[in-house]
Coordinates of C-alpha atoms and ligand atoms in Angstrom, one line a residue:
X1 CA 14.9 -14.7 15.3
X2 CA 18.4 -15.9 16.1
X3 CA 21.8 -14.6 17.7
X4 CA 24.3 -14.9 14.9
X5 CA 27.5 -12.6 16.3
X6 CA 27.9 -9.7 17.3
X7 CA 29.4 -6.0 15.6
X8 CA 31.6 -3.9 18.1
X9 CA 31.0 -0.2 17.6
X10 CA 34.5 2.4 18.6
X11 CA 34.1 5.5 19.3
X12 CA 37.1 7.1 17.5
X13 CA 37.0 10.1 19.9
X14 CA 37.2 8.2 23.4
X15 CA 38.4 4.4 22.3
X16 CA 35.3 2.9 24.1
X17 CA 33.9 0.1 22.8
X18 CA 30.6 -1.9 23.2
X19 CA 29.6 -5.0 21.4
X20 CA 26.1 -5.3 19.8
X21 CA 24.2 -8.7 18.8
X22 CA 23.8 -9.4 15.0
X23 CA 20.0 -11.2 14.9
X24 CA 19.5 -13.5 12.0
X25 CA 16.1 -14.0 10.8
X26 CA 15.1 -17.0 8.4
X27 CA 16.2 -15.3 5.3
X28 CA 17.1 -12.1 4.1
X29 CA 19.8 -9.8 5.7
X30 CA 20.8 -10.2 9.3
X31 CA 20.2 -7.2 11.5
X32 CA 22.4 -5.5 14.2
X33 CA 20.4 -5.2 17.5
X34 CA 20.8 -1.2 18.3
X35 CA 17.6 -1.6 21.0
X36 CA 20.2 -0.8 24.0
X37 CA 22.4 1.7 21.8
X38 CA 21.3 5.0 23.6
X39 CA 21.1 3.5 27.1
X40 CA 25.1 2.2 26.4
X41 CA 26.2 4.5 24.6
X42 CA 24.2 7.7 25.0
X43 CA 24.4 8.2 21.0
X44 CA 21.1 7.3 18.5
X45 CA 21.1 6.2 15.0
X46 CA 20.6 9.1 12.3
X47 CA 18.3 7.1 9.4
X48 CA 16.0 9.4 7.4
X49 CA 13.8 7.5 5.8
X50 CA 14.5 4.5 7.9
X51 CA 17.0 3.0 4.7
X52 CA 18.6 0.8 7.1
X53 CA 16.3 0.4 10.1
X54 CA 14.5 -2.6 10.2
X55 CA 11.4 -1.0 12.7
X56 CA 9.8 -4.3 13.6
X57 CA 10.4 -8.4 13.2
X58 CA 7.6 -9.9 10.9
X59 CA 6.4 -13.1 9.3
X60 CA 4.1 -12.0 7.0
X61 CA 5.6 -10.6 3.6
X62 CA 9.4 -11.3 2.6
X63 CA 11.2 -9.0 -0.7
X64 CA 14.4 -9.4 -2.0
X65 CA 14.9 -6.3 -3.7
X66 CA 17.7 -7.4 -5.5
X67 CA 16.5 -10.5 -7.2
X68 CA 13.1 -9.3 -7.6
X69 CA 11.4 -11.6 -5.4
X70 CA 7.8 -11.2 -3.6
X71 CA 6.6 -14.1 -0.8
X72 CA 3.6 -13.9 1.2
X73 CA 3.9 -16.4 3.8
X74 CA 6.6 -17.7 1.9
X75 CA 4.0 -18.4 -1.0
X76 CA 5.5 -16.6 -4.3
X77 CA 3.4 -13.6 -5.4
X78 CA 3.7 -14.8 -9.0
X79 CA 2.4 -18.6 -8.3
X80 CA -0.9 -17.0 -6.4
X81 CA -1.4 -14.6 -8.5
X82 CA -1.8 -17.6 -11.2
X83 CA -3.3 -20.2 -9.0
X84 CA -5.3 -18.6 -6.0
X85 CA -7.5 -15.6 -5.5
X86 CA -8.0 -12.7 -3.2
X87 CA -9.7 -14.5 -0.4
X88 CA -7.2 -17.4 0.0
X89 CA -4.7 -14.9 -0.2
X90 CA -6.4 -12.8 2.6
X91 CA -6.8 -15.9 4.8
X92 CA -3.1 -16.8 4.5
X93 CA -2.1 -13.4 5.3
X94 CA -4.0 -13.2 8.4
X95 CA -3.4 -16.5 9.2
X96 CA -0.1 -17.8 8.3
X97 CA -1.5 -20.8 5.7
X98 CA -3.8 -21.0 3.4
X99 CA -7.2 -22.7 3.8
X100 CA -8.3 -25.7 3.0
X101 CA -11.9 -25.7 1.4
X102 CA -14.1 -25.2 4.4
X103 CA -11.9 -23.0 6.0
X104 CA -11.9 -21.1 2.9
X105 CA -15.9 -21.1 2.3
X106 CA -16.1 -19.8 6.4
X107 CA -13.8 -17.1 6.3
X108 CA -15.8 -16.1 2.8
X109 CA -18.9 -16.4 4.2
X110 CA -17.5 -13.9 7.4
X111 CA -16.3 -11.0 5.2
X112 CA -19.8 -11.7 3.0
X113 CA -21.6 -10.8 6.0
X114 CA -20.2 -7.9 6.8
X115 CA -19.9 -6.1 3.9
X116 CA -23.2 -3.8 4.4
X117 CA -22.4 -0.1 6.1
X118 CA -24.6 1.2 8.7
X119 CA -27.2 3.2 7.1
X120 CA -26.4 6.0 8.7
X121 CA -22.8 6.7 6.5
X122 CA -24.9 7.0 3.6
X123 CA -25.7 10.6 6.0
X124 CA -22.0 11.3 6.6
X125 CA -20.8 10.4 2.6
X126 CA -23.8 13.8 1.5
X127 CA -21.6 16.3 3.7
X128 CA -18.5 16.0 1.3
X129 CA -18.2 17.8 -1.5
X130 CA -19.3 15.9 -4.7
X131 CA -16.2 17.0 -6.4
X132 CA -14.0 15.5 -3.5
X133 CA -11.0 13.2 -4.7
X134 CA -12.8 9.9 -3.7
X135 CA -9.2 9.4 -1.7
X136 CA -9.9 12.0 0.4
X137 CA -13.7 11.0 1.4
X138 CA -12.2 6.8 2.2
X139 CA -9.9 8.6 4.3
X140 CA -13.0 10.7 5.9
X141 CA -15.5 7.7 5.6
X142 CA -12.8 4.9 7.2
X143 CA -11.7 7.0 10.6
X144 CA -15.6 7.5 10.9
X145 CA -16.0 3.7 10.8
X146 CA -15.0 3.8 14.6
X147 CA -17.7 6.4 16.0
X148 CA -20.2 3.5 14.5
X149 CA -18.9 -0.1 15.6
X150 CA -17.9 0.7 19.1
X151 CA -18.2 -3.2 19.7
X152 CA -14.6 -3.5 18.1
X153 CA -12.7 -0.6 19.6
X154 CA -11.0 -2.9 22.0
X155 CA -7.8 -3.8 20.9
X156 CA -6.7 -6.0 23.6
X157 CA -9.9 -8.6 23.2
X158 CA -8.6 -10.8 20.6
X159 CA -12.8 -11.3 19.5
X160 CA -13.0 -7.4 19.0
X161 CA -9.9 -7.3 17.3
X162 CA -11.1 -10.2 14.5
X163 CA -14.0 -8.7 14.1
X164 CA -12.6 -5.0 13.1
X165 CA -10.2 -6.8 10.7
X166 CA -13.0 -8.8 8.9
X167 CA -15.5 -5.4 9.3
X168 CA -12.1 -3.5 7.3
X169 CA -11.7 -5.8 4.2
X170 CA -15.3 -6.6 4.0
X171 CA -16.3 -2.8 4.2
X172 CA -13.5 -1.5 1.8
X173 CA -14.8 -2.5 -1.5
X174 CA -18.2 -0.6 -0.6
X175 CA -16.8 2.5 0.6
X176 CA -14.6 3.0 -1.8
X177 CA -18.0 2.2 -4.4
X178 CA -20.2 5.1 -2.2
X179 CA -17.2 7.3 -3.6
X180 CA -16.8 6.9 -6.9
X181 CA -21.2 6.9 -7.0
X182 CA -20.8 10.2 -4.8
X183 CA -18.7 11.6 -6.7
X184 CA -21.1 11.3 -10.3
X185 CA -24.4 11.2 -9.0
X186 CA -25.8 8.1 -8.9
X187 CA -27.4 6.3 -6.2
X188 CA -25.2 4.2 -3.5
X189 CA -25.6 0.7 -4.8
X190 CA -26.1 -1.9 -1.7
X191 CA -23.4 -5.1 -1.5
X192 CA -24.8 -8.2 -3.1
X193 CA -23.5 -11.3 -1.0
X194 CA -23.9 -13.8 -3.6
X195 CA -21.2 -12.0 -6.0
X196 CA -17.3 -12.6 -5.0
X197 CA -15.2 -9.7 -3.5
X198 CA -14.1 -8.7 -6.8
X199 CA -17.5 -9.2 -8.5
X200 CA -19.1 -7.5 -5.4
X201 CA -17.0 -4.5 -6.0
X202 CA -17.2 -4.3 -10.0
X203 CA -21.3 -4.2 -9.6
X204 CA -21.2 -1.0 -6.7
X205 CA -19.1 0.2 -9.1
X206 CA -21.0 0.3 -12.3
X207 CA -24.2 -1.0 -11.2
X208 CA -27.2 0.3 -11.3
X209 CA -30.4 -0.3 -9.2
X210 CA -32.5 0.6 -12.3
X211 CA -30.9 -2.3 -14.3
X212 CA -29.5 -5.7 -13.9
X213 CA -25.6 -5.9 -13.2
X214 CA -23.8 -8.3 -15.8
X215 CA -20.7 -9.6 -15.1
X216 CA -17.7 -10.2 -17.1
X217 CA -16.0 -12.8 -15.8
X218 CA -12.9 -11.7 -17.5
X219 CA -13.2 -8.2 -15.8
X220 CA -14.0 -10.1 -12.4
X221 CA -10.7 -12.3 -12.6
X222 CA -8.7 -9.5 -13.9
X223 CA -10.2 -7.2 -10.5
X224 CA -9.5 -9.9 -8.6
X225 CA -5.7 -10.6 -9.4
X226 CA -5.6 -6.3 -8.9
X227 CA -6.4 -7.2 -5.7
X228 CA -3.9 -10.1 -5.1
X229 CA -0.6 -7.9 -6.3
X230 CA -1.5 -5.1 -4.3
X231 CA -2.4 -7.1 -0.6
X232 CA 0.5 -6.6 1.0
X233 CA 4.4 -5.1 0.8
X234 CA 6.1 -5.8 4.6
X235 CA 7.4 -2.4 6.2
X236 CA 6.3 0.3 3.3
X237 CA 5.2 4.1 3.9
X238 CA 1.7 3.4 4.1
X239 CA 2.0 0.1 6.8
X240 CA 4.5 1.9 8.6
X241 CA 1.8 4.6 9.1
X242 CA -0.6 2.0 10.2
X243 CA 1.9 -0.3 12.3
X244 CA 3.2 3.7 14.3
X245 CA -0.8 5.0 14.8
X246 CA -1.6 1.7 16.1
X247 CA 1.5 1.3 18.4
X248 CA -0.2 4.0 20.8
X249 CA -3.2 2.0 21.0
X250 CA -5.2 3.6 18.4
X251 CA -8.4 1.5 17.3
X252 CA -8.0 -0.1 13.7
X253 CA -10.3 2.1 12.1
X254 CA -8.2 4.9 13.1
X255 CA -5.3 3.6 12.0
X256 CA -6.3 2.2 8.7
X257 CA -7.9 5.6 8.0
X258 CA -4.1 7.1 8.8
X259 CA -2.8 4.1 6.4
X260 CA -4.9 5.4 3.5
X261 CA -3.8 9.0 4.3
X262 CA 0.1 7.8 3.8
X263 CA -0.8 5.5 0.5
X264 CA -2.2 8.6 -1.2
X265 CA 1.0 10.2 -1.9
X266 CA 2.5 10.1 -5.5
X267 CA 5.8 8.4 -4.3
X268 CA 3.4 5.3 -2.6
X269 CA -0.3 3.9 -4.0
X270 CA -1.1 8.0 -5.5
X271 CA 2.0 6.9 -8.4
X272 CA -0.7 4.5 -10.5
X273 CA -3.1 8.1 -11.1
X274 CA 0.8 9.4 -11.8
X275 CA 1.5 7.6 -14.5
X276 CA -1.5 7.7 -16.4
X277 CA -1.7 11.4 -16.2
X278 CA 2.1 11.2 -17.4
X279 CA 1.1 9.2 -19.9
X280 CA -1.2 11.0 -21.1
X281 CA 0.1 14.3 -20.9
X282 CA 3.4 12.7 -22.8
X283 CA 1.4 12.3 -25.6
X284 CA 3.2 10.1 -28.3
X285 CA 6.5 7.9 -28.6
X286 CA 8.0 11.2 -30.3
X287 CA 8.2 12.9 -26.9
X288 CA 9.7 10.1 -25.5
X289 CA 13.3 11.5 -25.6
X290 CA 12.7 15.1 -24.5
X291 CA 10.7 13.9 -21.3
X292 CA 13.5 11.5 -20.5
X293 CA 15.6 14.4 -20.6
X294 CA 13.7 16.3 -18.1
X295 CA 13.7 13.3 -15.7
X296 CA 17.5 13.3 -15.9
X297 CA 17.8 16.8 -15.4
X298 CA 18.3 17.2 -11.9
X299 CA 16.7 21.3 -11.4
X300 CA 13.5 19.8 -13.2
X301 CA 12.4 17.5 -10.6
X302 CA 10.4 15.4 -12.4
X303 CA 10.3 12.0 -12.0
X304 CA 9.4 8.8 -14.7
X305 CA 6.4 7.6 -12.3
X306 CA 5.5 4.1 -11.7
X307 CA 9.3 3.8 -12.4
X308 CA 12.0 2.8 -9.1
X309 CA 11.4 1.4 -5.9
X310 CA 13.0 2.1 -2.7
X311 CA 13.7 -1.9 -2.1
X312 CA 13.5 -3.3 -5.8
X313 CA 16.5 -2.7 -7.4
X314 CA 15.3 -5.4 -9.9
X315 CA 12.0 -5.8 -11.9
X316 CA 9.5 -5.8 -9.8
X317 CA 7.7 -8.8 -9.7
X318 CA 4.1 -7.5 -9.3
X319 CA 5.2 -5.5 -12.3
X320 CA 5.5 -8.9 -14.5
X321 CA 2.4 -9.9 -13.2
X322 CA 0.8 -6.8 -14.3
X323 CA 2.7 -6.2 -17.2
X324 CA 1.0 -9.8 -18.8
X325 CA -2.1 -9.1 -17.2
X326 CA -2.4 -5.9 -19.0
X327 CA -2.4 -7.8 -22.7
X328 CA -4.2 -10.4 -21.7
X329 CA -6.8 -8.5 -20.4
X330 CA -7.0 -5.8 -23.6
X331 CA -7.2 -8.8 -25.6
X332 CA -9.8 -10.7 -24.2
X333 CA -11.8 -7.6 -23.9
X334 CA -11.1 -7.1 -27.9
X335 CA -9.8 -3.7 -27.1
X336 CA -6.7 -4.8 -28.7
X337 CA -3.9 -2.4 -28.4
X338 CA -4.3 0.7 -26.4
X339 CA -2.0 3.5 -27.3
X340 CA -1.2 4.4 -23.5
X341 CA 0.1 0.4 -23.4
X342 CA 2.1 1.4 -26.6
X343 CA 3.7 4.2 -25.3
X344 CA 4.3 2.2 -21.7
X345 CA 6.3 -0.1 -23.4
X346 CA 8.0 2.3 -25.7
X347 CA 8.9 4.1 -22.6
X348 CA 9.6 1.0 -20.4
X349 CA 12.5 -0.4 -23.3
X350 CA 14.2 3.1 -23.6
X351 CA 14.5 3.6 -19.8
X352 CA 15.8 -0.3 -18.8
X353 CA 18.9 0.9 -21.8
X354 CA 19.2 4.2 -20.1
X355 CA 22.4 4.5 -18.7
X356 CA 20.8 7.0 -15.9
X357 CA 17.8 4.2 -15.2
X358 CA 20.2 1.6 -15.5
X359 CA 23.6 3.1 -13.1
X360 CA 20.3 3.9 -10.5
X361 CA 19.0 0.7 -10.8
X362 CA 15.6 1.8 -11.6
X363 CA 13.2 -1.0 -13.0
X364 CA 9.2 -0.4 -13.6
X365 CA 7.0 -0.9 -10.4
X366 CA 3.9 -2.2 -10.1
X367 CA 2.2 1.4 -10.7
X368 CA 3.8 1.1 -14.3
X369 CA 0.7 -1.1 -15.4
X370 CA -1.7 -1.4 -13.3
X371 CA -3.5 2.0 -14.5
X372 CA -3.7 1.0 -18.4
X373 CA -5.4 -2.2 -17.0
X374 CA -7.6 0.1 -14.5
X375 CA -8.4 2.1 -17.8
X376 CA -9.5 -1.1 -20.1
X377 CA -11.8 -1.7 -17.0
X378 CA -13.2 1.5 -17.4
X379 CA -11.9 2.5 -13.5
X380 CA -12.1 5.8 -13.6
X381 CA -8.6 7.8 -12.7
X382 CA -9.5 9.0 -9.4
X383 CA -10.5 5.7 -8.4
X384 CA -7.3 3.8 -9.0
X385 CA -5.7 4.5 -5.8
X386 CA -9.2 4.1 -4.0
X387 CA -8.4 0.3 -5.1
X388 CA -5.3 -0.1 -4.2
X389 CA -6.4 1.0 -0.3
X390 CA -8.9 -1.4 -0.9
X391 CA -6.3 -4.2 -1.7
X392 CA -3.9 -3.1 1.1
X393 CA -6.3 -3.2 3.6
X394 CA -5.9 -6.8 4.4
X395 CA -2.4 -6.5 4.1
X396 CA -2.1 -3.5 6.4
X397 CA -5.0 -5.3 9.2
X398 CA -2.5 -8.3 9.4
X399 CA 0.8 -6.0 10.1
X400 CA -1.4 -4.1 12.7
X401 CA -2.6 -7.4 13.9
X402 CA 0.6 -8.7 14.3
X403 CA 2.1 -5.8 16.0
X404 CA -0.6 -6.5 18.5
X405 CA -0.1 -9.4 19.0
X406 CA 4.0 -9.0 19.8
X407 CA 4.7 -9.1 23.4
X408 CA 7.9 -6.7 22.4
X409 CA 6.2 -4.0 20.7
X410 CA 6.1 -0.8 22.1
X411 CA 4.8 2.9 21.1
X412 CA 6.9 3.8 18.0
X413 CA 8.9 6.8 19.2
X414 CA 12.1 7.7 17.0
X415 CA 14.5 10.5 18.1
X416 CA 16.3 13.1 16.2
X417 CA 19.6 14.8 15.3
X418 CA 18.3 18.6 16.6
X419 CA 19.6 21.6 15.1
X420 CA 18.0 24.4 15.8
X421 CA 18.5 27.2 18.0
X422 CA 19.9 26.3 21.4
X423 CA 18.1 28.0 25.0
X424 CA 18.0 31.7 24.5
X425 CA 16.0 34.6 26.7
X426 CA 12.6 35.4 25.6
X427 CA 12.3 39.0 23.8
X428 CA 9.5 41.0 24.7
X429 CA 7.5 41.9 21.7
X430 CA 8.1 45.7 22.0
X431 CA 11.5 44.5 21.8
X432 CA 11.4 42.2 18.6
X433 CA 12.7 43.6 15.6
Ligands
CMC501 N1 12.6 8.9 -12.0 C1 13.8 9.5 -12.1 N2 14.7 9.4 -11.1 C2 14.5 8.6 -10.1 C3 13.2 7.9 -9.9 C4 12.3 8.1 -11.0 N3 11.1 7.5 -10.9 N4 13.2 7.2 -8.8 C5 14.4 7.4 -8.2 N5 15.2 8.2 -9.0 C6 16.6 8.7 -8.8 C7 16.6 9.8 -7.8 O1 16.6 11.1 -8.4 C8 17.9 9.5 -7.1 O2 18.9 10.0 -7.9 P1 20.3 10.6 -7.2 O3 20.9 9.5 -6.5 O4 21.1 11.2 -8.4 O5 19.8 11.7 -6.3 C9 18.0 8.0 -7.1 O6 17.2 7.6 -8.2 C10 17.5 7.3 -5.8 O7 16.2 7.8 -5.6 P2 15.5 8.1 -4.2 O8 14.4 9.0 -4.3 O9 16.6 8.5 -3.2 O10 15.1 6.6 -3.9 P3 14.0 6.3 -2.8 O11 14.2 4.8 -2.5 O12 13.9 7.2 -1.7 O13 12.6 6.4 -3.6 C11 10.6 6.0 -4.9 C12 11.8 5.4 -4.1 C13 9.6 4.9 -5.2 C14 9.9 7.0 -4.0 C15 11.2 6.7 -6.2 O14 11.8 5.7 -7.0 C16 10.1 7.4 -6.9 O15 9.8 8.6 -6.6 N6 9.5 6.7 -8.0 C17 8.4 7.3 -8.7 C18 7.1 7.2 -7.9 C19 6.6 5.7 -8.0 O16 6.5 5.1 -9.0 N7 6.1 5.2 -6.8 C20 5.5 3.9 -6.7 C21 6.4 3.0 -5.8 S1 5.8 1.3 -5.9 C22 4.3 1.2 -5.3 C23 4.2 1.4 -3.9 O17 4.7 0.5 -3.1 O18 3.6 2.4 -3.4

């Protein structure tokens, strides 16, 4: 971070002024430095939904909304989507590079070995309901983690701290497998540490202890690059959650569990179930037209899911990704074309000529596709944004890790513009009317 200038601030009322610093950071927009605002000025900012407030300073994940562009470490999401895979990406998130071949076998070997829960969650999974949106039992199951590993609850020893991480990614996958068999009735299928993380998942997913698990590598790769587009997305909803619970000191599990509570929501991770559903219930290209209609009507409130993005106001990138993932993978399965795709695409090419889609800058996000691939899987619906938690989990352990680690972070606190009733005297209740 660097001092570029500064921005003076008059207050039209009184003439005062006050000069702020302008911080520069090594790409993207610079940012005006409001930390001493209130104690100078005694006014706040006014932000809902933090549009312009950047909350934090981070190395991790750079977008530029405008052109469409995604870098993880400075690493393009495109170019390891294509050339790397989950693991290297969850090593460079974590650690700022990405391994070189023994580093990358070790830190594979670390989340291998801790990808078994203790036995006693299998207990905790039989008091849900087996009906229960497999969302809301991850949520259940991933705060509970921390009433079991109590030797990673400290989050000032840097040991503990590594070792909750690597216990989170490794422990995802499975949970979110104990759900999904929950939820139909089979039995919890164990973690096999010779498969990949992808692989590993795919087999608790649709294995079965009564048969042997075969693999399709073309499933596994596809799972795998799932994975990758959905790691990590700098200061979203869902990391915000995370990055605010953990700024009082809350343990990881805690806060990833409040992380997955904030990506279940239809506007964040909850828009890939969204769209299919949407999808679906649009029927055929014939209704195209009159759903459009409704999402331009403003008193309908509905809303073209998987479409817009609060920092995209380009294609997003991940979407590409997906996009040509989606026919490769429905062709190599020899599924060929799926209607859903069909009507996706349909959908996609009247919205981008769309004079509403296209004054609002709204381009397909990466919820657009990643459910029709999901479905050629044979990922049930209820599972999809069980997977994306899954994915963002790494992502979400390096923002908390990194907050941690900043000597200037302190509790998230924001204020408020009140407007409710001023101090008034208390009416007895015989009184009330
Ligand atoms: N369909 C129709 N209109 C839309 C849509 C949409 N999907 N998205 C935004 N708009 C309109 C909105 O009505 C508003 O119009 P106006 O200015 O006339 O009031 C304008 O575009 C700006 O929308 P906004 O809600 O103020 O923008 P936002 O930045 O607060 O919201 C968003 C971003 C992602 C919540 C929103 O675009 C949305 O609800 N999209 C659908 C849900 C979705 O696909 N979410 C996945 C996001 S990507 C994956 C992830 O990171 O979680």
């Amino acid at each position: 971070m660097s001092n570029t200038g500064t921005v003076t601030l008059t207050d039209d009322a009184t003439g005062k002024s006050w000069k702020f610093p302008v911080l520069g950071g090594s790409i993207g927009p610079n940012v005006i430095d409001v930390r001493k605002l209130y104690g100078d000025t005694g006014y706040f900012t006014y932000d809902p939904g933090f549009t312009s407030t950047g909350s934090c300073e981070s190395k991790i994940t750079y977008i530029d909304g405008d052109k469409g562009v995604l870098l993880h470490r400075g690493y393009n999401i495109a170019e390891l989507a294509e050339k790397s895979d989950f693991m290297e990406l969850s090593y460079l998130l974590l650690n700022g590079e990405l391994p070189n071949a023994q580093q990358k076998a070790k830190f594979t070997r670390d989340i291998t070995m801790h990808t078994m829960l203790h036995e006693q969650i299998a207990t905790f999974y039989r008091g849900f309901r087996r009906d229960a949106h497999p969302m809301a039992v991850c949520c259940g199951v991933v705060g509970a983690l921390s009433a079991f590993y109590h030797d990673s609850l400290d989050i000032n020893d840097p040991h503990q701290r590594m070792v909750a991480s690597y216990r989170l990614i490794a422990k995802m996958p499975t949970i979110g497998a104990m759900a999904y068999k929950y939820s139909v009735g089979q039995p919890f299928m164990y973690p096999d540490n010779k498969l990949s993380y992808a692989g590993n998942f795919l087999r608790m997913m649709f294995g079965v202890p009564a048969e042997e698990y075969v693999m399709n590598p073309v499933v596994e790769k596809a799972m795998d690059r799932i994975f990758m587009l959905h790691a990590d997305h700098e200061q979203n909803a869902s990391t915000s959650t995370v990055r605010l619970a953990g700024s009082s000191g809350a343990n990881p599990f805690a806060c990833i569990a409040a992380g997955i509570a904030s990506l279940w929501g239809p506007s964040h991770g909850g828009a890939n179930e969204a769209v299919l559903k949407m999808l679906q219930e649009i029927g055929g290209k014939d209704k195209i037209g009159p759903f459009l209609a409704r999402v331009k009507d403003k008193a309908d409130h509905t809303r073209l899911m998987g479409f817009g993005h609060r920092v995209y106001k380009n294609y997003d990138p991940r979407a590409t990704v997906m996009r040509k993932s989606c026919h490769e993978v429905l062709a190599t399965l020899g599924i060929g074309s799926d209607p859903l795709l069909e009507l996706a695409m349909e959908m996609e090419e009247f919205a981008l000529k769309d004079d509403y889609f296209i004054s609002k800058k709204l381009y397909p996000n990466v919820d657009f596709y990643s459910g029709i691939i999901f479905r050629a899987l044979g990922i049930p619906v209820s599972m999809f944004t069980v997977i994306f938690a899954i994915a963002r989990t790494v992502g979400w352990i390096s923002q908390w890790t990194e907050m941690i680690e900043d000597p200037q972070s302190k509790i998230g606190r924001p204020r408020q513009l009140y407007s409710g009733q001023t101090e008034r005297p208390y009416t007895p209740l015989h009184a009330r009317k």
